[in-house]
Coordinates of C-alpha atoms and ligand atoms in Angstrom, one line a residue:
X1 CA -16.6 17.8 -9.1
X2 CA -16.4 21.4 -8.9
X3 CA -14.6 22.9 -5.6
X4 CA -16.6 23.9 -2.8
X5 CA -16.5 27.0 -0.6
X6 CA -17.0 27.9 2.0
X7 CA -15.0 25.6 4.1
X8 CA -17.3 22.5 5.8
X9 CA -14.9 22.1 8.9
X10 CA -11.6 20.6 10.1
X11 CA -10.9 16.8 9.5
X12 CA -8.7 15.1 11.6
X13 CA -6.5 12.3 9.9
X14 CA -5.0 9.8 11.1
X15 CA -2.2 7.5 9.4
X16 CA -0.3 4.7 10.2
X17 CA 3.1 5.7 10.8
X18 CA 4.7 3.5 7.3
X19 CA 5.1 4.4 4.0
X20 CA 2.3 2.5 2.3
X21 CA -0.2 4.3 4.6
X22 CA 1.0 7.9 5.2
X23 CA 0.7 8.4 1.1
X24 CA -3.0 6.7 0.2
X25 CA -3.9 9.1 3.5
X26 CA -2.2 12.3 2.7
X27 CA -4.1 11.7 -0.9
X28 CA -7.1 11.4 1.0
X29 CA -6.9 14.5 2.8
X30 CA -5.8 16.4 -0.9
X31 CA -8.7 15.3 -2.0
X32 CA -10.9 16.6 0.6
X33 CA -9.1 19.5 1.4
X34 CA -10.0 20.1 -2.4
X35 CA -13.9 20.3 -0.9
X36 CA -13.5 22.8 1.4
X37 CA -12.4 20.6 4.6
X38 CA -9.9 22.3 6.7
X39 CA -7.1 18.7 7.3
X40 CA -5.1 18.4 10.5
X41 CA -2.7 15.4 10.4
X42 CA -2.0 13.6 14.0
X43 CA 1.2 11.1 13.7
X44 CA 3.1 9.7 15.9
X45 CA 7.0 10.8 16.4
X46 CA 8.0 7.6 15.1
X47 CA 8.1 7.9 11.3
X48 CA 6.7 11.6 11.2
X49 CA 5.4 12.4 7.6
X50 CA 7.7 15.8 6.5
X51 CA 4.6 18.8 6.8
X52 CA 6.5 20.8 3.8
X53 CA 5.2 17.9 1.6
X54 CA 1.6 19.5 2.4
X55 CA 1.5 23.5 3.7
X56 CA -1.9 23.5 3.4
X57 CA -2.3 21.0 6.1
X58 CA -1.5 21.2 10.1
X59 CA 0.6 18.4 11.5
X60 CA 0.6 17.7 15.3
X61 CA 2.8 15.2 16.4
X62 CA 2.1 13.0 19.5
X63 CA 3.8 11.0 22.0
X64 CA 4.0 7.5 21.1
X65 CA 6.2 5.5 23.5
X66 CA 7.6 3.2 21.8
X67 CA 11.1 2.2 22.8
X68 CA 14.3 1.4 20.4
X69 CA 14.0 -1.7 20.9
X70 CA 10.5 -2.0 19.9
X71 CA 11.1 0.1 16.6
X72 CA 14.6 -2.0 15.6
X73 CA 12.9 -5.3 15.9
X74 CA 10.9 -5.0 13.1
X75 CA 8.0 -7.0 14.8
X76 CA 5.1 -4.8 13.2
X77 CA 2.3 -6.5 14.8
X78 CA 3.8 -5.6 18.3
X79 CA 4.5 -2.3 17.4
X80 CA 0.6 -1.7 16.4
X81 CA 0.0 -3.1 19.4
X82 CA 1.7 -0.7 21.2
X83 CA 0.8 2.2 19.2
X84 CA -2.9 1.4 19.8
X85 CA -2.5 0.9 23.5
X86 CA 0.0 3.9 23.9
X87 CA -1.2 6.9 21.5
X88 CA -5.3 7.1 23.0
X89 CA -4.9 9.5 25.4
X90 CA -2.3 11.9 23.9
X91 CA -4.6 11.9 20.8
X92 CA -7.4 13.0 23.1
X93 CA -5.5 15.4 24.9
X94 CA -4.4 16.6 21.1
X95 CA -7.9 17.3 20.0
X96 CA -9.4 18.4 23.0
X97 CA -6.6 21.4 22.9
X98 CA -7.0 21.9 19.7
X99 CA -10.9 22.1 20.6
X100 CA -9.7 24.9 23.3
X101 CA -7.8 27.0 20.3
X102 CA -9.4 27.1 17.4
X103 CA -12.4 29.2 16.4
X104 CA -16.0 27.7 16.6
X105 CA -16.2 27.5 12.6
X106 CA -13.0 25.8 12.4
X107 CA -14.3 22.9 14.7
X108 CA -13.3 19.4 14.4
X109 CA -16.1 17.3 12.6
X110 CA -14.7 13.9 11.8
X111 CA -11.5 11.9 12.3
X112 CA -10.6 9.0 10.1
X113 CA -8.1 6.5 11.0
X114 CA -5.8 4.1 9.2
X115 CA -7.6 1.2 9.8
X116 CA -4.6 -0.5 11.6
X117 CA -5.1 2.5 14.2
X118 CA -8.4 1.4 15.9
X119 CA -7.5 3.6 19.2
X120 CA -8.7 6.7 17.3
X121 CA -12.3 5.4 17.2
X122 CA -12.1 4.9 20.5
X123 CA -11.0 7.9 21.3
X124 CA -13.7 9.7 18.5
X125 CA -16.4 8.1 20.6
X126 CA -15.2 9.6 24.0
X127 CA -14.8 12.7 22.4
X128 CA -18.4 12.6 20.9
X129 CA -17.4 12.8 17.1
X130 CA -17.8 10.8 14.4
X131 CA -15.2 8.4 12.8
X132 CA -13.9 6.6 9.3
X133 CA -12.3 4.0 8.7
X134 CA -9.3 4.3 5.7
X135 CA -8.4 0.7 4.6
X136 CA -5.2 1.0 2.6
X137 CA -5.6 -2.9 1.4
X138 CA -7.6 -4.7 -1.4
X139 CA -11.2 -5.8 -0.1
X140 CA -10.0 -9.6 -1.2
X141 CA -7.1 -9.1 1.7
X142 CA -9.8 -8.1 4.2
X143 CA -11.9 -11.1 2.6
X144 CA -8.7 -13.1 3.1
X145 CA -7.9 -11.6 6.8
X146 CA -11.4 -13.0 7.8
X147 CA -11.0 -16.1 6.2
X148 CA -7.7 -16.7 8.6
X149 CA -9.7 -16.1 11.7
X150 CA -12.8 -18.2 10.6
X151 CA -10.4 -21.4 9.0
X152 CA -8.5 -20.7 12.5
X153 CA -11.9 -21.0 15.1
X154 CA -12.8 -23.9 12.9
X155 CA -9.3 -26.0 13.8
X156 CA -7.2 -25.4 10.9
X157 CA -3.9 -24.0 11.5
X158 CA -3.4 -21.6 8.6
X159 CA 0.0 -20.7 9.6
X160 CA 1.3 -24.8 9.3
X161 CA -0.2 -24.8 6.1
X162 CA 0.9 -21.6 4.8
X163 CA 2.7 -23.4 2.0
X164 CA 0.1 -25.5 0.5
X165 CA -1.1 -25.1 -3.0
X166 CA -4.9 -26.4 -2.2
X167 CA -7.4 -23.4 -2.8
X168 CA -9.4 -21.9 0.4
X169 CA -12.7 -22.7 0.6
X170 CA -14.7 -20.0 -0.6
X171 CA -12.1 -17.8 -1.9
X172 CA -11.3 -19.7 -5.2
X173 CA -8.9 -17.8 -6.6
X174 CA -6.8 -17.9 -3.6
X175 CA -4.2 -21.1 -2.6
X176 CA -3.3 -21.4 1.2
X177 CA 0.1 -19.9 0.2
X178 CA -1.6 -16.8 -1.0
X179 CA -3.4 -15.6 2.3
X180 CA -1.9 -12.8 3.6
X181 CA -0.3 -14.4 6.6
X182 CA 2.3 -12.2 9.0
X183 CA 5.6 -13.0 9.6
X184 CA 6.2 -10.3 12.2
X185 CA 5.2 -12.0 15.4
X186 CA 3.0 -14.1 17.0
X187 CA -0.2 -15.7 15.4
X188 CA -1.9 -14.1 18.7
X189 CA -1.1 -11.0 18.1
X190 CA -1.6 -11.0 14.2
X191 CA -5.5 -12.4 15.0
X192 CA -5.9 -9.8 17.6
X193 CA -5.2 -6.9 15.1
X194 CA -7.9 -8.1 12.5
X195 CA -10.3 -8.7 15.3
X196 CA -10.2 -5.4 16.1
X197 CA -9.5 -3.9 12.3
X198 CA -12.5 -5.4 11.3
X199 CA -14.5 -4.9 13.9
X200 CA -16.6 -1.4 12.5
X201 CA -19.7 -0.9 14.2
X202 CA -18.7 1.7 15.8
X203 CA -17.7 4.4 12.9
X204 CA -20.0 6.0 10.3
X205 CA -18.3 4.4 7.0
X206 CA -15.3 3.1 5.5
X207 CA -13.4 5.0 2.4
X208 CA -11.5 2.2 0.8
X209 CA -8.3 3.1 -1.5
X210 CA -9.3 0.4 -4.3
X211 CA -12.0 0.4 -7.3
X212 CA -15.3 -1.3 -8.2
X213 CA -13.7 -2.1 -11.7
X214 CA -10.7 -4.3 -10.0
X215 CA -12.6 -6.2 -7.3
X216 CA -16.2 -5.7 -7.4
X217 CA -17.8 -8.9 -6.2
X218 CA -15.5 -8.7 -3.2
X219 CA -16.8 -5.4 -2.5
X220 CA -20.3 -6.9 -2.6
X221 CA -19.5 -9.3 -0.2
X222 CA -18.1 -7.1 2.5
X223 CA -20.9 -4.4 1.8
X224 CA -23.4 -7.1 2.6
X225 CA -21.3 -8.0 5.8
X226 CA -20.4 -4.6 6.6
X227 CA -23.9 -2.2 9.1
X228 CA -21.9 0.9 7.6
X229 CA -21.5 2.3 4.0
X230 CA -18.5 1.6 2.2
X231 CA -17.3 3.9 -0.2
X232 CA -14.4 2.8 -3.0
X233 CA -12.5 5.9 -3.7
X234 CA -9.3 4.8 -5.8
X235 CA -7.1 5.0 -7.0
X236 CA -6.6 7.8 -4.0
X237 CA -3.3 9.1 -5.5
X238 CA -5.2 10.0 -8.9
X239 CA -8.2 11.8 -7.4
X240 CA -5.6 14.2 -5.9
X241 CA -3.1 16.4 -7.1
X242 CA 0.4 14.0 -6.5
X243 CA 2.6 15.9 -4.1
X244 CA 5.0 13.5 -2.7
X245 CA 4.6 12.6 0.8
X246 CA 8.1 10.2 0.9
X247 CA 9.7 9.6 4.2
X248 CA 12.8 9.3 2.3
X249 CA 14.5 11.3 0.0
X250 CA 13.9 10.8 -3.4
X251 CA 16.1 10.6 -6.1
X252 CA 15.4 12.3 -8.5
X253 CA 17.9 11.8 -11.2
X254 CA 16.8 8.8 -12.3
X255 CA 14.5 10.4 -14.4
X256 CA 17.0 12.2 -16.3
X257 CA 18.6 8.6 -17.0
X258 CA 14.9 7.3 -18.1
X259 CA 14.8 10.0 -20.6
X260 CA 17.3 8.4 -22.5
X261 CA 16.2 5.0 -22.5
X262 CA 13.7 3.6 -25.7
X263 CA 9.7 3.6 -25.1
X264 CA 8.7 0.6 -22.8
X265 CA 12.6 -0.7 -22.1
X266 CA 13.3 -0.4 -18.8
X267 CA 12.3 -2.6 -15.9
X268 CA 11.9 -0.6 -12.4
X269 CA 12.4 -2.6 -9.6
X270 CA 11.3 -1.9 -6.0
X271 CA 10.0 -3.6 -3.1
X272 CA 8.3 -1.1 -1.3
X273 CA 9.5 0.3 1.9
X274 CA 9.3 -2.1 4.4
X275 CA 10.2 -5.7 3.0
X276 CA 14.1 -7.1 2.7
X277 CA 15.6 -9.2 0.5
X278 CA 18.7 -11.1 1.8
X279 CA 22.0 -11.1 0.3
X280 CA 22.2 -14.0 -1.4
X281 CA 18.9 -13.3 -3.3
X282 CA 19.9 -10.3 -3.9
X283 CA 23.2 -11.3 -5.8
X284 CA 20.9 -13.9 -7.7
X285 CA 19.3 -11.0 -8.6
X286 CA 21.5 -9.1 -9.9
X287 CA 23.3 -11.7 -12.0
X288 CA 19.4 -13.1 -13.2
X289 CA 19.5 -9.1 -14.5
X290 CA 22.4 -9.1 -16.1
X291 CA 22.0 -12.2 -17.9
X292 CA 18.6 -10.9 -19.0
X293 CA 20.6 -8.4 -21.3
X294 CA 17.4 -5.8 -20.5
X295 CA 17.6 -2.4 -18.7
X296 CA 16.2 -1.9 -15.3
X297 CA 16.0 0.7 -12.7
X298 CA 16.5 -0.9 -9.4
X299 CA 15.3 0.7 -5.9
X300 CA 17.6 -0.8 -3.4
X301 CA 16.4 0.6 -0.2
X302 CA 19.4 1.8 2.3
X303 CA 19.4 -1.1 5.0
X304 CA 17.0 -3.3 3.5
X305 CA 19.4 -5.8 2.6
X306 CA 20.3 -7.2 6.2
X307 CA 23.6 -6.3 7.5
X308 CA 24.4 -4.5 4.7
X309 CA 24.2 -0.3 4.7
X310 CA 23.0 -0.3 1.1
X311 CA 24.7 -2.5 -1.9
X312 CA 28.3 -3.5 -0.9
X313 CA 26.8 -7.2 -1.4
X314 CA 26.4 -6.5 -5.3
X315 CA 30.1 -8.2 -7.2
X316 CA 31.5 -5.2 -8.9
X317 CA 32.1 -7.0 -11.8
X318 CA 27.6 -6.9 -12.1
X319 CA 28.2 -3.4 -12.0
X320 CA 30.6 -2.7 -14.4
X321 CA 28.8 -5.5 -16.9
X322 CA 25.3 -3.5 -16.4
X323 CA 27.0 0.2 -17.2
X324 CA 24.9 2.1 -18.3
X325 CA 21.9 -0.6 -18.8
X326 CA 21.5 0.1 -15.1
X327 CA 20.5 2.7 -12.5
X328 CA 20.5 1.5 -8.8
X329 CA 19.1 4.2 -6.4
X330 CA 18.2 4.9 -3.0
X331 CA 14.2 5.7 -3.7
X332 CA 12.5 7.0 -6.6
X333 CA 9.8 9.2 -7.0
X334 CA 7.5 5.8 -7.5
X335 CA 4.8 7.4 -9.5
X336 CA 6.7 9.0 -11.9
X337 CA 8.6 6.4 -12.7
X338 CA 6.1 4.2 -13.5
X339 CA 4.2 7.2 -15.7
X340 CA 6.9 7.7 -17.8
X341 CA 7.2 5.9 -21.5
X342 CA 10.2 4.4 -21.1
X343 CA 9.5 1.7 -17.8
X344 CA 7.7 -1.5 -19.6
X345 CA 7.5 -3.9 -16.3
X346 CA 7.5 -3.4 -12.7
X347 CA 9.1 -5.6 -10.5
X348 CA 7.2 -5.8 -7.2
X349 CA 6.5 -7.0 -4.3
X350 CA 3.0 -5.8 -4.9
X351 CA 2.3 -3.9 -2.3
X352 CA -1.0 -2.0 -2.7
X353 CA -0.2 1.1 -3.3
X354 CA 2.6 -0.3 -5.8
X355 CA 0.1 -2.2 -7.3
X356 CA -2.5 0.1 -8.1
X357 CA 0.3 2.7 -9.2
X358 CA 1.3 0.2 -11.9
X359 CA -2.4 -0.3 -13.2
X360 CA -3.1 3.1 -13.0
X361 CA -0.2 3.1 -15.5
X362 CA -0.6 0.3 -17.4
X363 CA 2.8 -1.2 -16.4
X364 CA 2.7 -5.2 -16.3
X365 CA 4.2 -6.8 -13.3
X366 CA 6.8 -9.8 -12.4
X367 CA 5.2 -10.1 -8.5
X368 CA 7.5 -11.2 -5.8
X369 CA 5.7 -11.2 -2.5
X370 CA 7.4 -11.2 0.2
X371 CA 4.6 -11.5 3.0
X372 CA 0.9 -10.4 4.4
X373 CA -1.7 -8.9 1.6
X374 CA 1.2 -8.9 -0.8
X375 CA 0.7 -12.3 -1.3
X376 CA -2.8 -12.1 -2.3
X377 CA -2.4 -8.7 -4.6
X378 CA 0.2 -10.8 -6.3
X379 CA -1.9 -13.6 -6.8
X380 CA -4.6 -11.4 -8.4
X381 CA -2.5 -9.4 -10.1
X382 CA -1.1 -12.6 -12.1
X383 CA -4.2 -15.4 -11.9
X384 CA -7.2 -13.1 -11.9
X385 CA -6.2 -9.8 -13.6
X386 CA -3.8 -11.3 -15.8
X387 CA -1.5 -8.4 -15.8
X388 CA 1.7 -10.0 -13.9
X389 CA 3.9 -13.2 -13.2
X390 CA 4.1 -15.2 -10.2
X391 CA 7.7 -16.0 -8.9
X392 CA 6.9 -18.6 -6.4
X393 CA 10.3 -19.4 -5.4
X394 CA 13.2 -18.1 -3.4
X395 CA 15.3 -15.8 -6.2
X396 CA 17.2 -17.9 -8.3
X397 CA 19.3 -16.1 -11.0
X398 CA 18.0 -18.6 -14.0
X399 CA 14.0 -17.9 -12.4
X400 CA 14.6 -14.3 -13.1
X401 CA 16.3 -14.0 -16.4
X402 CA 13.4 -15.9 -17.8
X403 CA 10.7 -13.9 -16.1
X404 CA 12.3 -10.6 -17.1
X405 CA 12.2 -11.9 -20.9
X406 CA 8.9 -13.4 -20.4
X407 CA 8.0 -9.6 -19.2
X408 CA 10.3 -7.7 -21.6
X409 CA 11.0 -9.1 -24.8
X410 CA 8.0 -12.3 -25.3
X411 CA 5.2 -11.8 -26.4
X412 CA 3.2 -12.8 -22.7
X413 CA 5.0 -9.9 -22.0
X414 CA 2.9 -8.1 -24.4
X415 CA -0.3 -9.5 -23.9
X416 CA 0.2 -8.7 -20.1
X417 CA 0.9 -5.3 -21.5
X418 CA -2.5 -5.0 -23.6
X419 CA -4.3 -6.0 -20.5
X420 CA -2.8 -3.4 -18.0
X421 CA -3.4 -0.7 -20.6
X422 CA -7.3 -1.7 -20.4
X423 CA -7.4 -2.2 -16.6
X424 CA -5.5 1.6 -17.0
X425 CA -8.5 3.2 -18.7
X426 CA -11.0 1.2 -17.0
X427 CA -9.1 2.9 -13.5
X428 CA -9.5 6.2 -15.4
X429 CA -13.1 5.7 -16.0
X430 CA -13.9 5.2 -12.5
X431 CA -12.3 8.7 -11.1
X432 CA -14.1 10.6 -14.0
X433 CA -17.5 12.4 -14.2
X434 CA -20.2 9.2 -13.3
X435 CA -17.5 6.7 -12.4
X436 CA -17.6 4.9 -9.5
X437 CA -14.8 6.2 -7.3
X438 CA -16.5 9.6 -8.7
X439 CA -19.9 8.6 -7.3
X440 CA -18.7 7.4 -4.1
X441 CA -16.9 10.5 -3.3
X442 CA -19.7 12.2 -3.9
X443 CA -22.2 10.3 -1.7
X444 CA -19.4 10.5 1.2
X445 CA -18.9 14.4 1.3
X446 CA -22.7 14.5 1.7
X447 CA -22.1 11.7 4.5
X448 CA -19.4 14.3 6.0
X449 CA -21.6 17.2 6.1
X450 CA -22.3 15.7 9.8
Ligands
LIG501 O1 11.5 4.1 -4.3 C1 10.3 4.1 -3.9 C2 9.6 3.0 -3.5 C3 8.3 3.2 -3.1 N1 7.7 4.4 -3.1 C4 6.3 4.6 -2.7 O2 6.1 3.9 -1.4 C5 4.8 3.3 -1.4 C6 5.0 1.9 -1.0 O3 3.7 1.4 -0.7 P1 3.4 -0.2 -1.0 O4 3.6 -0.5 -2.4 O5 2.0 -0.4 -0.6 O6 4.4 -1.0 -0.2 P2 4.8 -1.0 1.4 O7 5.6 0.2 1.6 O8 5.5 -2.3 1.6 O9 3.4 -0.9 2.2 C7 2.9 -1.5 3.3 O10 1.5 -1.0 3.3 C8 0.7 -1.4 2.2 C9 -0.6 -0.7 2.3 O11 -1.3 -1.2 3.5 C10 0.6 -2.9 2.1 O12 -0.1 -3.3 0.9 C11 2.0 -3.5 2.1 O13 2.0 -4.9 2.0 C12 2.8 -3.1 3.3 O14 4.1 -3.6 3.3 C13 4.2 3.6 -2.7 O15 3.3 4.6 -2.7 C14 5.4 3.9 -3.6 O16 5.0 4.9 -4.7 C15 8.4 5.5 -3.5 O17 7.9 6.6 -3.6 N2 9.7 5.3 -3.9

């Protein structure tokens, strides 16, 4: 699709203030900035996205009130809570001033929200202007997220069988253990938030970062649910021209050490940027990668092993056995890692934006959820798409050695390989000329030509 001049107005964004939603957003707004939308970016103060990542954008911070205590106890349901009760009227105080400076042709037109942010829409339809929804999870989680609330109203209590292996009715593929329960606070709270996530009647249309290709039927099903149009658009961050958007900083010298590693070698492991991994898993892990004999890459976030600052937990004598089989870092730059020839596997914990950066690569997965739609991206990932394997268990040292062979040397390993290559192309085929995600962005810029 050509670029388009001249400009069609100024979109508002607005993402959730974590990792895993700031980047599928900031893609967005690439993207449409590419069409000749003018993009201002409203975030809170907590967790501000860094606005030299995009000079072509405007970033307006506003007032969130959340206390320290809220942020440091993790509890992420509260905390969207909070955001959604606290951040209304600063947003609409935001745009109305904005309103009040800019120049008529630089009006705002539409604001799309994260879809964890519902007060924007609110606030959209008290300002008079129309609102999107961005959902940065697979349509089988929001499948899944209903499915909770409707097993719930009919007496089942999903959360005391949230280890069972039976499947859910209607959602085959899926075992009780793979619906993408919470663990950050109370079942009240975590019910409230899909109430109101999925409640949509109120915006125009809902751009959703996955593709046709990976989980079409599911998209039926929640277009035949759903009085607005739903348009597929990913993978986002291959539509747009990848400029980093890390909270973090990102090191990048492990790309240096990747260049000297053999084609398809190299495990990278990360867990995204909000799960933790305690410390005895983590020294099961790191003697289950040792024993393995294979090289890896291994993203240990600062803090995310609890009461630790980064990887005092690890025995020194794993890290002078690894040498130089082994690169342990602070944060990567994700995508590039996973593009380049020499990573062969991805551990993850299958996040959503890790997951479809490791199809859009090709890169088979060993999938270690650790809670909400995780669960159920690692389930697909390893029953349905057939591109991963399931650890079901806490990490065990023996558990991993044989999944990173299984991965890395067998020949599973290889077939999972062959069928993330073809899932690759088919995700290339859907951002090109006539594909899907093509076709869909097309019909929604003519939707946002309010
Ligand atoms: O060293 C690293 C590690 C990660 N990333 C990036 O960080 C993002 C992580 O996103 P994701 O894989 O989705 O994981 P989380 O950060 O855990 O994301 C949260 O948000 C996602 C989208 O809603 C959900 O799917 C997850 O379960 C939820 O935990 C990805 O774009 C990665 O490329 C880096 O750039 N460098």
């Amino acid at each position: 699709m050509g670029k388009q001049t001249p400009r069609h107005g100024r979109v508002v964004l607005v993402p959730c203030p974590y990792q895993g939603h700031i980047n599928p957003m900031l893609h967005l707004g690439t993207v449409l900035h590419s069409h000749g939308f003018s993009i201002t970016v409203i975030h809170t103060e907590f967790n501000s996205p860094n606005p030299s990542s995009h000079p072509e954008f405007t970033f307006q911070a506003i007032p969130d009130s959340l206390s320290d205590d809220q942020i440091s106890s993790g509890n992420l349901a509260a905390i969207l809570l909070a955001l959604n009760s606290n951040c209304k009227t600063p947003f609409q105080e935001c745009i109305t001033r904005m309103a009040q400076q800019k120049m008529s042709d630089d009006k705002v037109t539409c604001i799309i929200y994260d879809e964890l942010l519902y007060f924007a829409e609110a606030a959209a339809r008290h300002l008079k202007l129309p609102s999107i929804i961005l959902r940065t999870t697979s349509a089988v989680t929001a499948q899944s997220r209903v499915a909770i609330r409707q097993l719930k109203e009919e007496g089942w209590d999903p959360w005391k069988d949230s280890m069972s292996q039976d499947r859910v009715p209607n959602l085959h593929s899926l075992r009780f253990k793979d619906l993408p329960f919470s663990i950050f606070g109370v079942p009240d709270n975590f019910l409230e938030l899909i109430a109101q996530m999925y409640d949509v009647r109120k915006s125009s249309a809902v751009i959703w970062n996955t593709m046709d290709c990976l989980e079409q039927s599911s998209l039926e099903q929640q277009q035949q649910r759903c009085p607005i149009p739903i348009f597929p658009l990913g993978p986002l961050h291959k539509f747009a021209p990848v400029s980093s958007s890390s909270l973090l900083n990102e090191d990048t010298g492990c790309i240096a050490w990747l260049d000297k590693q053999p084609c398809n070698s190299v495990l990278y492991i990360s867990l995204g940027s909000v799960a933790s991994i305690d410390e005895t898993e983590v020294v099961e892990m790191a003697w289950g990668l040792a024993s393995s004999r294979q090289r890896f890459l291994w993203v240990v976030r600062p803090g995310s092993i609890p009461g630790s600052e980064w990887i005092e937990p690890l025995p020194e004598d794993f890290r002078e056995l690894v040498g130089e089989r082994g690169c342990i870092v602070k944060w990567a730059p994700q995508k590039e890692v996973l593009a380049h020839s020499a990573v062969g596997g991805f551990f993850s914990h299958c996040g959503w934006n890790s997951t479809l950066e490791s199809i859009s690569e090709g890169v088979p997965m060993i999938c270690k959820p650790c809670f909400g739609d995780q669960r159920v991206n690692a389930r697909y990932a390893s029953y349905v798409w057939g591109i991963g394997l399931q650890l079901e268990n806490k990490l065990e040292r023996k558990e991993i050695e044989r999944a990173v062979r299984r991965l890395m040397v067998d020949s599973e390993g290889e077939e999972m390989r062959r069928q993330a290559k073809k899932l690759k192309e088919k995700a290339e085929i859907c951002i090109k000329e006539g594909g899907s995600s093509y076709n869909n962005l097309k019909k929604l810029l003519e939707l946002m030509s309010f």
